Short mmCIF file of C-alpha atoms and ligand atoms in Angstrom, two decimals:
data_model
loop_
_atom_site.label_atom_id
_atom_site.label_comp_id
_atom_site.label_asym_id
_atom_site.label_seq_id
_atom_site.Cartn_x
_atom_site.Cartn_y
_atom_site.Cartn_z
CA UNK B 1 -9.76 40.09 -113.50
CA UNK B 2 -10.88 43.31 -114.40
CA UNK B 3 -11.50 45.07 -118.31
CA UNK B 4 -9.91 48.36 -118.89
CA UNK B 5 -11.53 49.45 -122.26
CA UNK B 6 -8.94 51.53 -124.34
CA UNK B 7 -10.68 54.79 -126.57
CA UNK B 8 -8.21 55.06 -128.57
CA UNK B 9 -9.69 53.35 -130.87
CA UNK B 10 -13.25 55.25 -131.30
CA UNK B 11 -14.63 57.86 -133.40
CA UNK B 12 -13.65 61.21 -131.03
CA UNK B 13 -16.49 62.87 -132.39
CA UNK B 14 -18.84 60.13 -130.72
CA UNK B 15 -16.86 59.62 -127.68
CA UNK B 16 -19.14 60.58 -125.07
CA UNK B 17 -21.72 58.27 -126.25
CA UNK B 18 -19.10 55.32 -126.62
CA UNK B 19 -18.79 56.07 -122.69
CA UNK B 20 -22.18 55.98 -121.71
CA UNK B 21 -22.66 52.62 -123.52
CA UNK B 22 -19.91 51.17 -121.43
CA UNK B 23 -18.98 53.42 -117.96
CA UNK B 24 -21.75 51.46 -116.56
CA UNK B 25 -20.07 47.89 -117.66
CA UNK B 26 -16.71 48.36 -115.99
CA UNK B 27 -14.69 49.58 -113.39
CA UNK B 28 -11.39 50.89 -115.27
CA UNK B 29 -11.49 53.63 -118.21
CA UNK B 30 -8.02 53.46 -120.13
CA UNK B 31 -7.16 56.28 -122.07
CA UNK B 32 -4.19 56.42 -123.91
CA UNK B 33 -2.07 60.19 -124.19
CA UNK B 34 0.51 60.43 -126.60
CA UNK B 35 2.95 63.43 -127.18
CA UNK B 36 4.07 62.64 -130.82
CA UNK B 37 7.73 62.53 -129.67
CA UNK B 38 7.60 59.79 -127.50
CA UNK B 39 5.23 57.76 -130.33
CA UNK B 40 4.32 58.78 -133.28
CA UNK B 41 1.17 59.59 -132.35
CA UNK B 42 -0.60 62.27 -130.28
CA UNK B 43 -3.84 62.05 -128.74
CA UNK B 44 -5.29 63.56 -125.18
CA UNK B 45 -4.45 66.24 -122.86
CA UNK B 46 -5.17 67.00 -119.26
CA UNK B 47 -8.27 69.03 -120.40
CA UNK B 48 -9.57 65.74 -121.68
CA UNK B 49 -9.12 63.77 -118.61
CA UNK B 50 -10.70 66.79 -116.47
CA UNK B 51 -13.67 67.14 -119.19
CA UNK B 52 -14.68 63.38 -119.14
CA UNK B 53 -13.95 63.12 -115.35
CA UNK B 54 -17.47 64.64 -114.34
CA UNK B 55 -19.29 62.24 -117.02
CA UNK B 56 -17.84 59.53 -115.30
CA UNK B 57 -17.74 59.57 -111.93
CA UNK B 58 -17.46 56.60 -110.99
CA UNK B 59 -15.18 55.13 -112.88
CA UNK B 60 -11.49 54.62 -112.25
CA UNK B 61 -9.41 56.74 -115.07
CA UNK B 62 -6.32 54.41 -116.02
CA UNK B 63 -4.17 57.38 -117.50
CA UNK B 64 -1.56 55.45 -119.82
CA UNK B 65 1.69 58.42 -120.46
CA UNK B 66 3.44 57.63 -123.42
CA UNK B 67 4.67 61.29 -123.57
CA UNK B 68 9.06 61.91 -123.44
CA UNK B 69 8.64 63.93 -120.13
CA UNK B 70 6.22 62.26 -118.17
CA UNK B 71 7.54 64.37 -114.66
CA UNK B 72 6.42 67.95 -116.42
CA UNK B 73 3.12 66.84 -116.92
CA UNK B 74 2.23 64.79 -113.40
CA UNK B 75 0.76 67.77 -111.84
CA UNK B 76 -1.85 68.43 -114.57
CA UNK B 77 -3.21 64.69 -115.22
CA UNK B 78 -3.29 64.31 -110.85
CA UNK B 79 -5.16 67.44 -110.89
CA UNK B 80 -7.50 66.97 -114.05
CA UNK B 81 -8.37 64.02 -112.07
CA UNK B 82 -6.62 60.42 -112.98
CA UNK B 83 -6.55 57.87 -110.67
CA UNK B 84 -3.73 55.40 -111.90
CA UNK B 85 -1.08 57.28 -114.08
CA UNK B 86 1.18 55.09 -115.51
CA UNK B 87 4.52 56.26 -117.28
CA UNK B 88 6.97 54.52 -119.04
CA UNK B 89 10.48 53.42 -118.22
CA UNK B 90 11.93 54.08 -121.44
CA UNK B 91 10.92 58.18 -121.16
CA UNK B 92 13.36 60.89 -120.06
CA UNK B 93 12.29 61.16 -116.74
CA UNK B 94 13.74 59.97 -113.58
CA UNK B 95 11.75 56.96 -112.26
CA UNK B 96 12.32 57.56 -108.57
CA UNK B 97 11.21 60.97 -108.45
CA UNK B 98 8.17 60.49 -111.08
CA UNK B 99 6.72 57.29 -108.83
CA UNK B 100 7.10 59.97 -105.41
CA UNK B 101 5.43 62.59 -108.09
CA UNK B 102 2.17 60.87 -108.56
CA UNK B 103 1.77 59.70 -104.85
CA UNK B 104 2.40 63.23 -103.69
CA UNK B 105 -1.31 63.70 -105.26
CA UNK B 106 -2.72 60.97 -103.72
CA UNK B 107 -2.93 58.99 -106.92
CA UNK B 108 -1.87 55.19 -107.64
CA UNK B 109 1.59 54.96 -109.79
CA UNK B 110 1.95 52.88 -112.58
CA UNK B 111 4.97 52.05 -114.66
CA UNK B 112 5.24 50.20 -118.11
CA UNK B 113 7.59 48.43 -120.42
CA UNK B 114 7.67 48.11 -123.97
CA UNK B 115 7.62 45.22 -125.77
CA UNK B 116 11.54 45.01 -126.03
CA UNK B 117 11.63 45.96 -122.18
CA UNK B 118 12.83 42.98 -119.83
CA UNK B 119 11.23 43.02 -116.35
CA UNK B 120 14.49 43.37 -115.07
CA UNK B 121 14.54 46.95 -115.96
CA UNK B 122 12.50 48.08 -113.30
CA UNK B 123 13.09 45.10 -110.63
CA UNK B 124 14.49 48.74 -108.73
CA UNK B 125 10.97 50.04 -108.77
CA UNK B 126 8.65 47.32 -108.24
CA UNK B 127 8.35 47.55 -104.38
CA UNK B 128 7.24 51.07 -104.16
CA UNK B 129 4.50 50.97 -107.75
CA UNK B 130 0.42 50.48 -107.58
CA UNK B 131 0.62 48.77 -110.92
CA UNK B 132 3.16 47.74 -113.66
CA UNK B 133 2.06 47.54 -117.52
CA UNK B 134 2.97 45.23 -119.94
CA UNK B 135 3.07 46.21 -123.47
CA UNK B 136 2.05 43.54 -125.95
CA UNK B 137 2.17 45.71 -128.70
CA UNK B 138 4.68 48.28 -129.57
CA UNK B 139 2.97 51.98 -128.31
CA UNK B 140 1.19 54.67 -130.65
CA UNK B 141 -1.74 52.95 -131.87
CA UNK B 142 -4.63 50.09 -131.49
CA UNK B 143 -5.37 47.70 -133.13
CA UNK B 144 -1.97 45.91 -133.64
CA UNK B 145 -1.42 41.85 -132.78
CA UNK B 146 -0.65 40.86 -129.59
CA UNK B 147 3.16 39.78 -129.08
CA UNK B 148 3.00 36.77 -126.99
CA UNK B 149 6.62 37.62 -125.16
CA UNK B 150 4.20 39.62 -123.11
CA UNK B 151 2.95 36.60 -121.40
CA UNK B 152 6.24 35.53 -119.91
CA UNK B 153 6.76 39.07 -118.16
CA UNK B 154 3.34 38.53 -116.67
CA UNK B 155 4.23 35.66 -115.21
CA UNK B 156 7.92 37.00 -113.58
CA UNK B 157 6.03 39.56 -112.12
CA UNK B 158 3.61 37.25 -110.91
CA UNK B 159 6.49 35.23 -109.08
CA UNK B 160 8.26 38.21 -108.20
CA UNK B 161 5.16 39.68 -106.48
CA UNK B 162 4.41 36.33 -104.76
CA UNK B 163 7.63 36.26 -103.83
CA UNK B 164 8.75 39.65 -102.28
CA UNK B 165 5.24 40.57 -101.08
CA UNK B 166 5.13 43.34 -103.61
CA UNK B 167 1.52 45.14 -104.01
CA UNK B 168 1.50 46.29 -107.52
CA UNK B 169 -1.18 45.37 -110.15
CA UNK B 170 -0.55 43.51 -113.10
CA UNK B 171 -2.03 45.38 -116.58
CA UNK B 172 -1.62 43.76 -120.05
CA UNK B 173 -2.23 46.41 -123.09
CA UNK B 174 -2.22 45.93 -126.96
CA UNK B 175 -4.35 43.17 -129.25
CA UNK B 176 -5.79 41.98 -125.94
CA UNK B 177 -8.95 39.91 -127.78
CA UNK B 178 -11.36 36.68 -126.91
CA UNK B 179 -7.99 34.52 -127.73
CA UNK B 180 -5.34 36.38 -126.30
CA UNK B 181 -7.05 37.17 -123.01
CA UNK B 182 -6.74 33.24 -121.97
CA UNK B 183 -2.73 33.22 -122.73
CA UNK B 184 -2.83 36.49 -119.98
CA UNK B 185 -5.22 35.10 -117.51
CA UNK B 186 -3.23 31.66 -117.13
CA UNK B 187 -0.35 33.95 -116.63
CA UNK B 188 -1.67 35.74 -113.47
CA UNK B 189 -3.23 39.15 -115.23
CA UNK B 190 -5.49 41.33 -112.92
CA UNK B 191 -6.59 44.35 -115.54
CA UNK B 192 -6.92 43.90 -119.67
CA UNK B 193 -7.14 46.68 -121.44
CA UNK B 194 -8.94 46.19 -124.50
CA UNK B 195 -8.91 48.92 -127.00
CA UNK B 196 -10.43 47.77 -131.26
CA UNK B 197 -11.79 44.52 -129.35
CA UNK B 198 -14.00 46.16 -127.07
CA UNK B 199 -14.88 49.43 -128.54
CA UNK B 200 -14.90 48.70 -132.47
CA UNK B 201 -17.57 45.85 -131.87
CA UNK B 202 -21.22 46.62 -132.49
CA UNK B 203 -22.40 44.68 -128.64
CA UNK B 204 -19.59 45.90 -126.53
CA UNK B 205 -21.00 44.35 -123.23
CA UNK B 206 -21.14 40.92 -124.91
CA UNK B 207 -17.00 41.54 -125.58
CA UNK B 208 -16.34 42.36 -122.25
CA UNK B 209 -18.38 39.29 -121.07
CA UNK B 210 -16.41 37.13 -124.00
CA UNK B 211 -13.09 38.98 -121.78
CA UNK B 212 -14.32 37.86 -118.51
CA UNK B 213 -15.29 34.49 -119.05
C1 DX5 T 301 -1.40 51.48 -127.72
C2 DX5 T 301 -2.27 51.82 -126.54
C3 DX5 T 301 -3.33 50.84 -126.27
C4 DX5 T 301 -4.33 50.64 -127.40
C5 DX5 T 301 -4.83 49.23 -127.31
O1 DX5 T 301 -0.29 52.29 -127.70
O2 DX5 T 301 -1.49 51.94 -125.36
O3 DX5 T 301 -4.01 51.14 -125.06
O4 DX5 T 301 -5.40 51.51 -127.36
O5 DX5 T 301 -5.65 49.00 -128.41
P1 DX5 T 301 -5.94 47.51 -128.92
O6 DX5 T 301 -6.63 46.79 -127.80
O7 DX5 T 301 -6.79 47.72 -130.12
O8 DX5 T 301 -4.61 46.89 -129.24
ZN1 ZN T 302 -2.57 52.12 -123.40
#
């Protein structure tokens, strides 16, 4: 299982030092864009991802898109240089065409569900994405509890993916903590994301070991 710390969650104005404490602790870097329309939050922008992409070289950028149009904006996070970009179901954009979007760039496509989201609303998908996302919180902001429904979708698409000899990844994001983590692992997770846990704590490595164990 792998950690995919979440910066939501930091002081902005500190960010590149929150990174250096931890790029060299993990594989994954989550970060979170918003469009304020989609949730009612907003956050990053390609410029970020493109910015932060030369400070962290060797990390893999795990670009979460809760933005209304995710299609319009493909082209600038591929380019800016994500590796994963994950979209969600629920936005306006056509799934098909978005998934074909982000592997014309080379890049691994993700594709999450809310927290009121049943698997079965992208069984259509599932064969052709790099990674599906579970929400176990509702989207726009950190630091929320962890809904355990989560932990039943982690396991269908475990048994789906067993099952078809599907190749996606299986991400879990929101309230992921030292607790929460076991309900996930026992349920087949490969990548946590772990925003206010991981980041908000004054030893970060000894979180992401706490994670891990
Ligand atoms: C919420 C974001 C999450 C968030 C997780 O909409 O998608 O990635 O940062 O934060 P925690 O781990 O604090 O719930
Ligand atoms: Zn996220």
């Amino acid at each position: 299982m792998e950690v995919s710390p979440s910066i939501l969650t930091c002081d902005f104005s500190n960010l590149k030092n929150d990174l250096e404490d931890i790029k060299n602790l993990v594989k994954y870097i989550h970060i979170d864009v918003m469009d304020g329309d989609f949730v009612p939050n907003l956050t990053f922008g390609p410029k970020f991802v493109k910015d932060f992409r030369g400070y962290c070289p060797q990390n893999i950028f795990d670009v979460h898109l809760m933005i209304s149009n995710p299609l319009k904006y493909i082209k600038n996070f591929a380019e800016a240089g994500s590796d994963i970009i994950t979209f969600h179901v629920e936005s306006k954009s056509p799934v098909q065409e978005t998934i074909k979007e982000i592997k014309s760039y080379g890049k691994l496509a993700g594709l999450s569900i809310k927290p009121k989201t049943e698997v079965s609303a992208i069984k259509d998908y599932l064969a052709d994405l790099d990674l599906v996302l579970v929400m176990s919180v509702e989207p726009g902001f950190g630091g929320q509890k962890f809904m355990p429904n989560a932990v039943d979708k982690i396991k269908e698409l475990y048994d789906l993916r067993k099952k078809n000899g599907y190749n996606y990844l299986i991400e879990v994001d929101g309230g992921v903590n030292d607790e929460t983590v076991k309900l996930c692992k026992d349920a087949g997770i490969d990548i946590v994301v772990a925003g206010s846990y991981v980041m908000n704590a004054e030893n970060r490595k000894e979180r992401i070991d706490n994670l891990l164990k």
